[in-house]
Amino acid sequence: MKILVTGAKGFVGKNLVCALNNLKEGKDRTRPNLKIEEVFEFDIDTPESLLEEYAKKADFVFNLAGVNRPKETSEFMQGNFGFADTLLNLLKKHNNICPVMISSSIQAQLDNDYGKSKKAGEDLLFQYSKETGAKVLVYRFPNLFGKWCRPNYNSAVATFCNNIANDLPIQVNSREISLTLVYIDDLVDEMLNALEGKETKDGEFCKVECEQKVTLGEIVDLLYTFKEQPNTLLMPEIPNGSFAKKLYSTYLSYLPKEKISFPLKMNVDNRGSFTELLKTENCGQFSVNISKPSITKGEHWHHSKWEFFIVVSGHGLIKLRKIGTDLVYEFEVSGEKIEAIHMLPGYTHNIINLSETEDLVTVMWANEQFDPNHPDTFGEKV
């Protein structure tokens, strides 16, 4: 299958082209029914002579080319209607009745220059289908967001992500304004569904099913929470499919180089170090413990708190003893054979570095965040 993508360097086009090339090159094996031979990329700086060649060869066309912010309003009609007319005429010239998808907008229902140009492009495509019998797919996209979206252009989400990530001011005129949003990965999934003939129909139009309604206030609040994560180490809840998860991925894509890495507070003494890595609201926290050669750490127990100890480097011994008994459980651990050991409630426990030369490195997970006012930690030797 040979696929033509117009507007290939735009926000949607770039993401779609990457997905198509991943399938073409065998890096993505999730859609075995799609056999992609070539991806033709056309954009404003592509020689116009190539458009006819691509139109002649294409087995499917994604027409994503369009104008959002022209210098003159007349450019709306030329960019959103005129180019589509040129493309369809080239397809007709070569008797190519392959399926054609066009990216329209929910603003096609509005009485403004942009909306009128999008509506004209829709009508043109539907008329083309009647004349030629070609399958056409008209998608009216709402507001889009995701990686590679241009800030300070036509996406409030991209602007907020970019500005907050780069410590720049933002302007929110009303926190209550609600946006209907589609995440770029959900959109690309739908495009690939359409390529397989499994598009989501909505009357005579098509749509991306995963639309989410969010207020500007909710977006901004989440973004400032994400911004504070390197300071708090607290990872907010980001369930699968949630807007928060998609927004977090988008936010991270705007981080400047100096914020990609951030320091962690290491608690260091003569025995080694202990560093908190990540905290969650409902699922505890992660830490890393480094024990110097021949050092023993721990020697305490908890009423309700429990932990996993996972040695990832070095050679050690973990011991647990049930409070009030003499029975001791021992587990020899090593980075050569990584395993998780439960630290049980009501059992005092320790971890001993058996090496005389190498550090013992242990990743630890506790079922709750450490609360200095209620530590639930009581010293007692194993």
CSV table of C-alpha atoms in Angstrom, one decimal:
chain,number,residue,atom,x,y,z
A,1,MET,CA,0.0,0.0,0.0
A,2,LYS,CA,1.3,3.5,-1.0
A,3,ILE,CA,0.0,6.3,1.2
A,4,LEU,CA,0.0,10.0,0.5
A,5,VAL,CA,0.0,12.4,3.4
A,6,THR,CA,-0.4,16.1,2.7
A,7,GLY,CA,0.5,18.6,5.4
A,8,ALA,CA,3.1,16.0,6.4
A,9,LYS,CA,5.2,18.4,8.4
A,10,GLY,CA,2.3,19.7,10.5
A,11,PHE,CA,1.3,18.6,13.9
A,12,VAL,CA,-1.0,15.8,12.9
A,13,GLY,CA,1.0,15.0,9.7
A,14,LYS,CA,4.3,14.5,11.6
A,15,ASN,CA,2.7,12.1,14.1
A,16,LEU,CA,0.9,10.2,11.4
A,17,VAL,CA,3.9,9.9,9.2
A,18,CYS,CA,6.0,8.6,12.1
A,19,ALA,CA,3.4,5.9,12.9
A,20,LEU,CA,3.1,4.9,9.2
A,21,ASN,CA,6.9,4.6,8.9
A,22,ASN,CA,7.1,2.5,12.0
A,23,LEU,CA,4.6,0.1,10.4
A,24,LYS,CA,6.4,0.2,7.1
A,25,GLU,CA,9.8,-0.6,8.7
A,26,GLY,CA,8.5,-3.3,10.9
A,27,LYS,CA,9.1,-1.4,14.2
A,28,ASP,CA,5.4,-1.6,15.0
A,29,ARG,CA,3.9,-5.0,14.6
A,30,THR,CA,0.5,-4.3,16.2
A,31,ARG,CA,-1.3,-4.1,12.8
A,32,PRO,CA,-0.2,-7.1,10.8
A,33,ASN,CA,-2.9,-6.5,8.2
A,34,LEU,CA,-1.3,-3.2,7.1
A,35,LYS,CA,1.3,-3.7,4.5
A,36,ILE,CA,2.9,-0.3,3.7
A,37,GLU,CA,5.2,0.0,0.8
A,38,GLU,CA,5.7,3.7,0.6
A,39,VAL,CA,4.7,6.9,2.5
A,40,PHE,CA,4.6,10.0,0.2
A,41,GLU,CA,5.1,13.1,2.2
A,42,PHE,CA,3.9,16.4,0.8
A,43,ASP,CA,4.1,19.8,2.4
A,44,ILE,CA,4.3,23.5,1.5
A,45,ASP,CA,8.0,23.2,0.6
A,46,THR,CA,7.6,20.0,-1.5
A,47,PRO,CA,8.0,20.6,-5.3
A,48,GLU,CA,4.5,20.8,-6.7
A,49,SER,CA,5.5,18.4,-9.5
A,50,LEU,CA,5.6,15.6,-7.0
A,51,LEU,CA,2.0,16.0,-6.0
A,52,GLU,CA,0.8,14.7,-9.4
A,53,GLU,CA,3.2,11.8,-9.2
A,54,TYR,CA,2.0,10.9,-5.6
A,55,ALA,CA,-1.7,11.3,-6.6
A,56,LYS,CA,-1.2,8.9,-9.5
A,57,LYS,CA,0.4,6.2,-7.3
A,58,ALA,CA,-1.4,6.5,-4.0
A,59,ASP,CA,-3.6,3.8,-2.6
A,60,PHE,CA,-4.9,6.0,0.2
A,61,VAL,CA,-4.8,9.8,0.8
A,62,PHE,CA,-4.7,11.6,4.1
A,63,ASN,CA,-5.3,15.3,3.2
A,64,LEU,CA,-4.1,17.1,6.3
A,65,ALA,CA,-2.9,20.2,4.5
A,66,GLY,CA,-4.7,23.4,5.6
A,67,VAL,CA,-4.4,27.0,6.8
A,68,ASN,CA,-5.1,28.0,10.4
A,69,ARG,CA,-3.4,31.4,10.9
A,70,PRO,CA,-3.0,33.2,7.5
A,71,LYS,CA,-1.9,36.8,7.1
A,72,GLU,CA,-5.0,37.4,4.9
A,73,THR,CA,-8.4,35.9,5.4
A,74,SER,CA,-8.6,35.1,1.7
A,75,GLU,CA,-5.8,32.5,2.4
A,76,PHE,CA,-8.3,30.4,4.3
A,77,MET,CA,-10.3,29.5,1.2
A,78,GLN,CA,-7.2,29.0,-0.9
A,79,GLY,CA,-5.5,26.8,1.6
A,80,ASN,CA,-8.5,24.8,2.9
A,81,PHE,CA,-10.5,24.6,-0.3
A,82,GLY,CA,-8.1,25.4,-3.2
A,83,PHE,CA,-5.5,22.8,-2.3
A,84,ALA,CA,-8.2,20.1,-1.9
A,85,ASP,CA,-9.6,21.0,-5.3
A,86,THR,CA,-6.1,20.7,-6.9
A,87,LEU,CA,-5.5,17.4,-5.2
A,88,LEU,CA,-8.9,15.9,-6.2
A,89,ASN,CA,-8.5,17.0,-9.8
A,90,LEU,CA,-5.1,15.3,-10.0
A,91,LEU,CA,-6.7,12.1,-8.6
A,92,LYS,CA,-9.4,12.4,-11.3
A,93,LYS,CA,-6.9,13.0,-14.0
A,94,HIS,CA,-5.3,9.7,-13.3
A,95,ASN,CA,-8.5,7.8,-12.6
A,96,ASN,CA,-7.3,7.1,-9.1
A,97,ILE,CA,-10.4,6.4,-7.0
A,98,CYS,CA,-8.5,5.4,-3.8
A,99,PRO,CA,-10.1,6.4,-0.5
A,100,VAL,CA,-9.5,10.1,0.5
A,101,MET,CA,-9.5,11.4,4.1
A,102,ILE,CA,-9.8,15.1,4.8
A,103,SER,CA,-9.2,16.8,8.1
A,104,SER,CA,-11.9,19.3,8.8
A,105,SER,CA,-12.9,21.1,12.0
A,106,ILE,CA,-15.9,21.4,14.3
A,107,GLN,CA,-15.7,25.1,13.2
A,108,ALA,CA,-17.1,24.1,9.9
A,109,GLN,CA,-20.5,24.6,11.5
A,110,LEU,CA,-19.6,28.2,12.4
A,111,ASP,CA,-20.1,31.4,10.3
A,112,ASN,CA,-16.5,32.6,10.2
A,113,ASP,CA,-13.9,32.6,7.4
A,114,TYR,CA,-12.0,29.6,8.7
A,115,GLY,CA,-15.2,27.6,9.2
A,116,LYS,CA,-16.6,28.5,5.8
A,117,SER,CA,-13.3,27.3,4.1
A,118,LYS,CA,-13.5,24.0,6.0
A,119,LYS,CA,-17.1,23.5,5.1
A,120,ALA,CA,-16.3,24.3,1.4
A,121,GLY,CA,-13.6,21.6,1.5
A,122,GLU,CA,-16.1,19.1,3.0
A,123,ASP,CA,-18.7,19.8,0.4
A,124,LEU,CA,-16.1,19.5,-2.4
A,125,LEU,CA,-15.1,16.0,-1.1
A,126,PHE,CA,-18.6,14.8,-0.8
A,127,GLN,CA,-19.3,16.0,-4.4
A,128,TYR,CA,-16.1,14.2,-5.5
A,129,SER,CA,-17.4,11.0,-4.0
A,130,LYS,CA,-20.7,11.3,-5.9
A,131,GLU,CA,-18.9,11.9,-9.2
A,132,THR,CA,-16.2,9.2,-8.9
A,133,GLY,CA,-17.6,6.6,-6.5
A,134,ALA,CA,-14.5,7.0,-4.4
A,135,LYS,CA,-14.7,6.4,-0.6
A,136,VAL,CA,-14.3,9.7,1.3
A,137,LEU,CA,-13.8,10.2,5.0
A,138,VAL,CA,-14.4,13.6,6.5
A,139,TYR,CA,-13.2,14.1,10.1
A,140,ARG,CA,-14.4,17.2,12.0
A,141,PHE,CA,-11.6,17.5,14.6
A,142,PRO,CA,-12.1,19.4,17.9
A,143,ASN,CA,-9.1,20.9,19.7
A,144,LEU,CA,-6.1,18.6,19.4
A,145,PHE,CA,-3.1,18.2,21.8
A,146,GLY,CA,0.0,16.1,22.1
A,147,LYS,CA,3.7,16.1,21.4
A,148,TRP,CA,5.1,18.4,18.6
A,149,CYS,CA,2.1,20.7,18.7
A,150,ARG,CA,3.2,24.3,18.0
A,151,PRO,CA,2.7,26.6,21.0
A,152,ASN,CA,1.4,30.2,20.7
A,153,TYR,CA,-0.3,29.2,17.5
A,154,ASN,CA,-3.8,27.7,17.7
A,155,SER,CA,-3.7,25.3,20.7
A,156,ALA,CA,-4.2,26.6,24.2
A,157,VAL,CA,-2.9,23.3,25.6
A,158,ALA,CA,0.3,23.5,23.7
A,159,THR,CA,0.8,27.1,24.8
A,160,PHE,CA,0.1,26.3,28.5
A,161,CYS,CA,2.4,23.2,28.4
A,162,ASN,CA,5.2,25.1,26.7
A,163,ASN,CA,5.0,28.2,28.9
A,164,ILE,CA,4.6,26.4,32.2
A,165,ALA,CA,7.5,24.0,31.4
A,166,ASN,CA,9.7,27.0,30.5
A,167,ASP,CA,8.7,29.2,33.4
A,168,LEU,CA,6.8,31.6,31.2
A,169,PRO,CA,3.5,33.4,32.1
A,170,ILE,CA,0.1,32.1,30.9
A,171,GLN,CA,-3.2,33.9,30.6
A,172,VAL,CA,-6.5,32.3,31.5
A,173,ASN,CA,-9.4,34.6,31.0
A,174,SER,CA,-11.9,32.1,32.4
A,175,ARG,CA,-11.2,28.9,34.3
A,176,GLU,CA,-14.7,27.6,33.5
A,177,ILE,CA,-14.3,27.6,29.7
A,178,SER,CA,-14.7,24.0,28.6
A,179,LEU,CA,-12.7,22.4,25.7
A,180,THR,CA,-13.4,19.3,23.8
A,181,LEU,CA,-10.0,17.7,23.2
A,182,VAL,CA,-8.6,14.8,21.3
A,183,TYR,CA,-5.1,13.4,22.1
A,184,ILE,CA,-2.8,13.0,19.1
A,185,ASP,CA,-2.1,9.3,19.7
A,186,ASP,CA,-5.9,8.6,19.8
A,187,LEU,CA,-6.2,10.5,16.6
A,188,VAL,CA,-3.4,8.6,14.9
A,189,ASP,CA,-5.0,5.3,16.1
A,190,GLU,CA,-8.2,6.3,14.4
A,191,MET,CA,-6.3,7.2,11.2
A,192,LEU,CA,-4.8,3.7,11.1
A,193,ASN,CA,-8.2,2.2,11.8
A,194,ALA,CA,-9.5,4.2,8.8
A,195,LEU,CA,-6.6,2.8,6.7
A,196,GLU,CA,-7.8,-0.7,7.6
A,197,GLY,CA,-11.4,0.2,6.7
A,198,LYS,CA,-12.5,0.4,10.3
A,199,GLU,CA,-13.2,4.1,10.6
A,200,THR,CA,-15.6,5.4,13.3
A,201,LYS,CA,-18.7,6.8,11.6
A,202,ASP,CA,-20.8,9.7,12.9
A,203,GLY,CA,-23.6,10.1,10.4
A,204,GLU,CA,-22.0,11.2,7.1
A,205,PHE,CA,-18.8,12.3,9.0
A,206,CYS,CA,-16.2,10.3,10.9
A,207,LYS,CA,-14.8,11.0,14.3
A,208,VAL,CA,-12.2,10.1,16.9
A,209,GLU,CA,-14.1,8.3,19.7
A,210,CYS,CA,-11.8,9.3,22.5
A,211,GLU,CA,-12.9,12.9,23.0
A,212,GLN,CA,-12.6,14.4,26.5
A,213,LYS,CA,-14.2,17.6,27.9
A,214,VAL,CA,-11.9,19.5,30.3
A,215,THR,CA,-12.0,23.1,31.6
A,216,LEU,CA,-9.1,25.5,31.3
A,217,GLY,CA,-8.9,25.6,35.1
A,218,GLU,CA,-8.5,21.8,35.3
A,219,ILE,CA,-5.8,21.8,32.6
A,220,VAL,CA,-3.8,24.6,34.3
A,221,ASP,CA,-4.1,23.0,37.8
A,222,LEU,CA,-2.8,19.7,36.4
A,223,LEU,CA,0.1,21.3,34.7
A,224,TYR,CA,1.3,23.1,37.8
A,225,THR,CA,1.1,19.8,39.7
A,226,PHE,CA,3.3,18.2,37.0
A,227,LYS,CA,5.7,21.1,37.2
A,228,GLU,CA,6.1,20.5,41.0
A,229,GLN,CA,6.8,16.8,40.7
A,230,PRO,CA,10.6,17.1,40.8
A,231,ASN,CA,10.3,19.0,44.1
A,232,THR,CA,7.6,16.9,45.7
A,233,LEU,CA,8.5,13.6,44.1
A,234,LEU,CA,4.7,13.0,44.1
A,235,MET,CA,3.4,11.4,41.0
A,236,PRO,CA,-0.3,12.3,40.6
A,237,GLU,CA,-2.9,9.7,39.6
A,238,ILE,CA,-2.7,9.1,35.8
A,239,PRO,CA,-4.9,6.1,35.1
A,240,ASN,CA,-4.9,4.4,31.7
A,241,GLY,CA,-6.9,6.5,29.2
A,242,SER,CA,-7.2,9.5,31.5
A,243,PHE,CA,-6.8,13.0,30.4
A,244,ALA,CA,-4.2,13.5,33.1
A,245,LYS,CA,-2.0,10.7,31.6
A,246,LYS,CA,-2.2,12.2,28.1
A,247,LEU,CA,-1.6,15.7,29.4
A,248,TYR,CA,1.5,14.6,31.4
A,249,SER,CA,3.1,13.0,28.3
A,250,THR,CA,2.3,16.2,26.4
A,251,TYR,CA,3.8,18.5,29.1
A,252,LEU,CA,7.0,16.5,29.3
A,253,SER,CA,7.6,16.9,25.6
A,254,TYR,CA,8.0,20.7,26.1
A,255,LEU,CA,10.6,20.5,28.9
A,256,PRO,CA,13.8,22.4,28.2
A,257,LYS,CA,17.1,20.5,28.4
A,258,GLU,CA,17.9,21.9,31.9
A,259,LYS,CA,14.7,20.4,33.3
A,260,ILE,CA,15.0,16.9,31.8
A,261,SER,CA,17.2,15.9,34.7
A,262,PHE,CA,16.7,17.0,38.3
A,263,PRO,CA,18.6,16.2,41.6
A,264,LEU,CA,17.4,13.9,44.3
A,265,LYS,CA,18.1,14.4,48.0
A,266,MET,CA,20.6,11.8,49.1
A,267,ASN,CA,20.6,11.1,52.9
A,268,VAL,CA,24.3,10.1,53.4
A,269,ASP,CA,26.1,8.8,56.4
A,270,ASN,CA,29.1,6.5,57.1
A,271,ARG,CA,26.9,3.5,56.3
A,272,GLY,CA,26.0,4.6,52.8
A,273,SER,CA,23.0,6.5,51.6
A,274,PHE,CA,19.2,6.4,51.3
A,275,THR,CA,17.3,8.4,48.6
A,276,GLU,CA,13.6,8.7,48.0
A,277,LEU,CA,12.9,8.3,44.3
A,278,LEU,CA,9.1,8.6,43.7
A,279,LYS,CA,6.0,9.0,45.8
A,280,THR,CA,2.4,8.2,44.8
A,281,GLU,CA,-0.9,9.4,46.3
A,282,ASN,CA,-2.3,5.9,46.9
A,283,CYS,CA,0.4,3.4,46.1
A,284,GLY,CA,3.3,4.2,48.4
A,285,GLN,CA,6.8,5.3,47.5
A,286,PHE,CA,10.0,4.1,45.9
A,287,SER,CA,13.5,4.6,47.3
A,288,VAL,CA,17.0,3.3,46.7
A,289,ASN,CA,19.4,2.3,49.5
A,290,ILE,CA,23.1,1.9,49.2
A,291,SER,CA,25.0,0.0,51.9
A,292,LYS,CA,28.8,0.2,52.1
A,293,PRO,CA,30.8,-3.1,52.4
A,294,SER,CA,30.0,-5.1,55.6
A,295,ILE,CA,27.3,-2.7,56.8
A,296,THR,CA,24.0,-3.8,58.3
A,297,LYS,CA,21.0,-1.5,57.9
A,298,GLY,CA,17.4,-1.8,59.1
A,299,GLU,CA,17.0,-3.4,62.5
A,300,HIS,CA,13.4,-2.2,62.8
A,301,TRP,CA,9.8,-3.3,62.3
A,302,HIS,CA,6.4,-1.9,61.4
A,303,HIS,CA,2.8,-2.5,62.6
A,304,SER,CA,1.1,-2.0,59.2
A,305,LYS,CA,3.7,-0.8,56.8
A,306,TRP,CA,5.2,-3.3,54.5
A,307,GLU,CA,7.9,-3.2,51.8
A,308,PHE,CA,9.7,-4.9,49.0
A,309,PHE,CA,13.5,-5.0,49.1
A,310,ILE,CA,15.0,-5.7,45.6
A,311,VAL,CA,18.8,-6.0,45.5
A,312,VAL,CA,20.0,-4.9,42.0
A,313,SER,CA,23.7,-4.8,42.6
A,314,GLY,CA,26.1,-6.5,45.1
A,315,HIS,CA,25.7,-9.5,47.5
A,316,GLY,CA,23.7,-9.4,50.7
A,317,LEU,CA,21.6,-11.1,53.3
A,318,ILE,CA,18.1,-10.1,54.4
A,319,LYS,CA,16.8,-11.4,57.7
A,320,LEU,CA,13.3,-11.2,59.2
A,321,ARG,CA,12.2,-12.2,62.8
A,322,LYS,CA,8.6,-12.2,64.0
A,323,ILE,CA,8.3,-10.0,67.0
A,324,GLY,CA,8.0,-12.1,70.2
A,325,THR,CA,9.7,-15.1,68.7
A,326,ASP,CA,13.2,-16.5,68.0
A,327,LEU,CA,12.4,-17.7,64.5
A,328,VAL,CA,14.5,-16.0,61.9
A,329,TYR,CA,14.0,-16.2,58.1
A,330,GLU,CA,17.1,-15.6,56.0
A,331,PHE,CA,17.3,-14.7,52.3
A,332,GLU,CA,20.6,-14.4,50.4
A,333,VAL,CA,20.3,-11.9,47.7
A,334,SER,CA,22.3,-10.7,44.8
A,335,GLY,CA,22.2,-8.4,41.8
A,336,GLU,CA,23.1,-11.5,39.7
A,337,LYS,CA,19.6,-13.0,40.5
A,338,ILE,CA,17.1,-10.1,41.1
A,339,GLU,CA,14.2,-11.0,43.3
A,340,ALA,CA,11.7,-9.2,45.5
A,341,ILE,CA,11.6,-9.9,49.3
A,342,HIS,CA,8.6,-9.0,51.4
A,343,MET,CA,9.3,-7.0,54.6
A,344,LEU,CA,6.3,-8.3,56.6
A,345,PRO,CA,4.3,-6.3,59.1
A,346,GLY,CA,5.2,-7.4,62.7
A,347,TYR,CA,8.6,-8.7,61.6
A,348,THR,CA,11.8,-6.9,62.5
A,349,HIS,CA,14.2,-7.0,59.6
A,350,ASN,CA,17.6,-6.0,58.4
A,351,ILE,CA,19.8,-6.1,55.3
A,352,ILE,CA,23.5,-7.0,55.5
A,353,ASN,CA,26.1,-6.3,52.8
A,354,LEU,CA,28.1,-9.5,52.7
A,355,SER,CA,30.8,-8.0,50.4
A,356,GLU,CA,34.0,-6.5,51.9
A,357,THR,CA,34.7,-4.4,48.7
A,358,GLU,CA,31.4,-3.7,46.9
A,359,ASP,CA,28.4,-1.5,47.7
A,360,LEU,CA,25.0,-3.2,48.1
A,361,VAL,CA,22.3,-1.4,46.1
A,362,THR,CA,18.7,-2.1,47.0
A,363,VAL,CA,15.5,-0.7,45.4
A,364,MET,CA,12.8,-0.4,48.0
A,365,TRP,CA,9.1,0.0,47.7
A,366,ALA,CA,6.9,0.9,50.7
A,367,ASN,CA,3.1,0.6,50.6
A,368,GLU,CA,2.7,4.2,52.0
A,369,GLN,CA,4.5,7.5,51.9
A,370,PHE,CA,6.8,8.1,54.9
A,371,ASP,CA,5.0,10.3,57.4
A,372,PRO,CA,7.4,11.7,60.0
A,373,ASN,CA,4.5,12.4,62.4
A,374,HIS,CA,3.4,8.7,62.2
A,375,PRO,CA,6.5,6.8,61.1
A,376,ASP,CA,5.3,3.3,62.1
A,377,THR,CA,8.9,2.3,62.6
A,378,PHE,CA,10.3,0.8,65.8
A,379,GLY,CA,13.9,-0.2,66.4
A,380,GLU,CA,14.7,-3.8,67.4
A,381,LYS,CA,17.5,-6.0,66.3
A,382,VAL,CA,16.8,-9.2,64.4
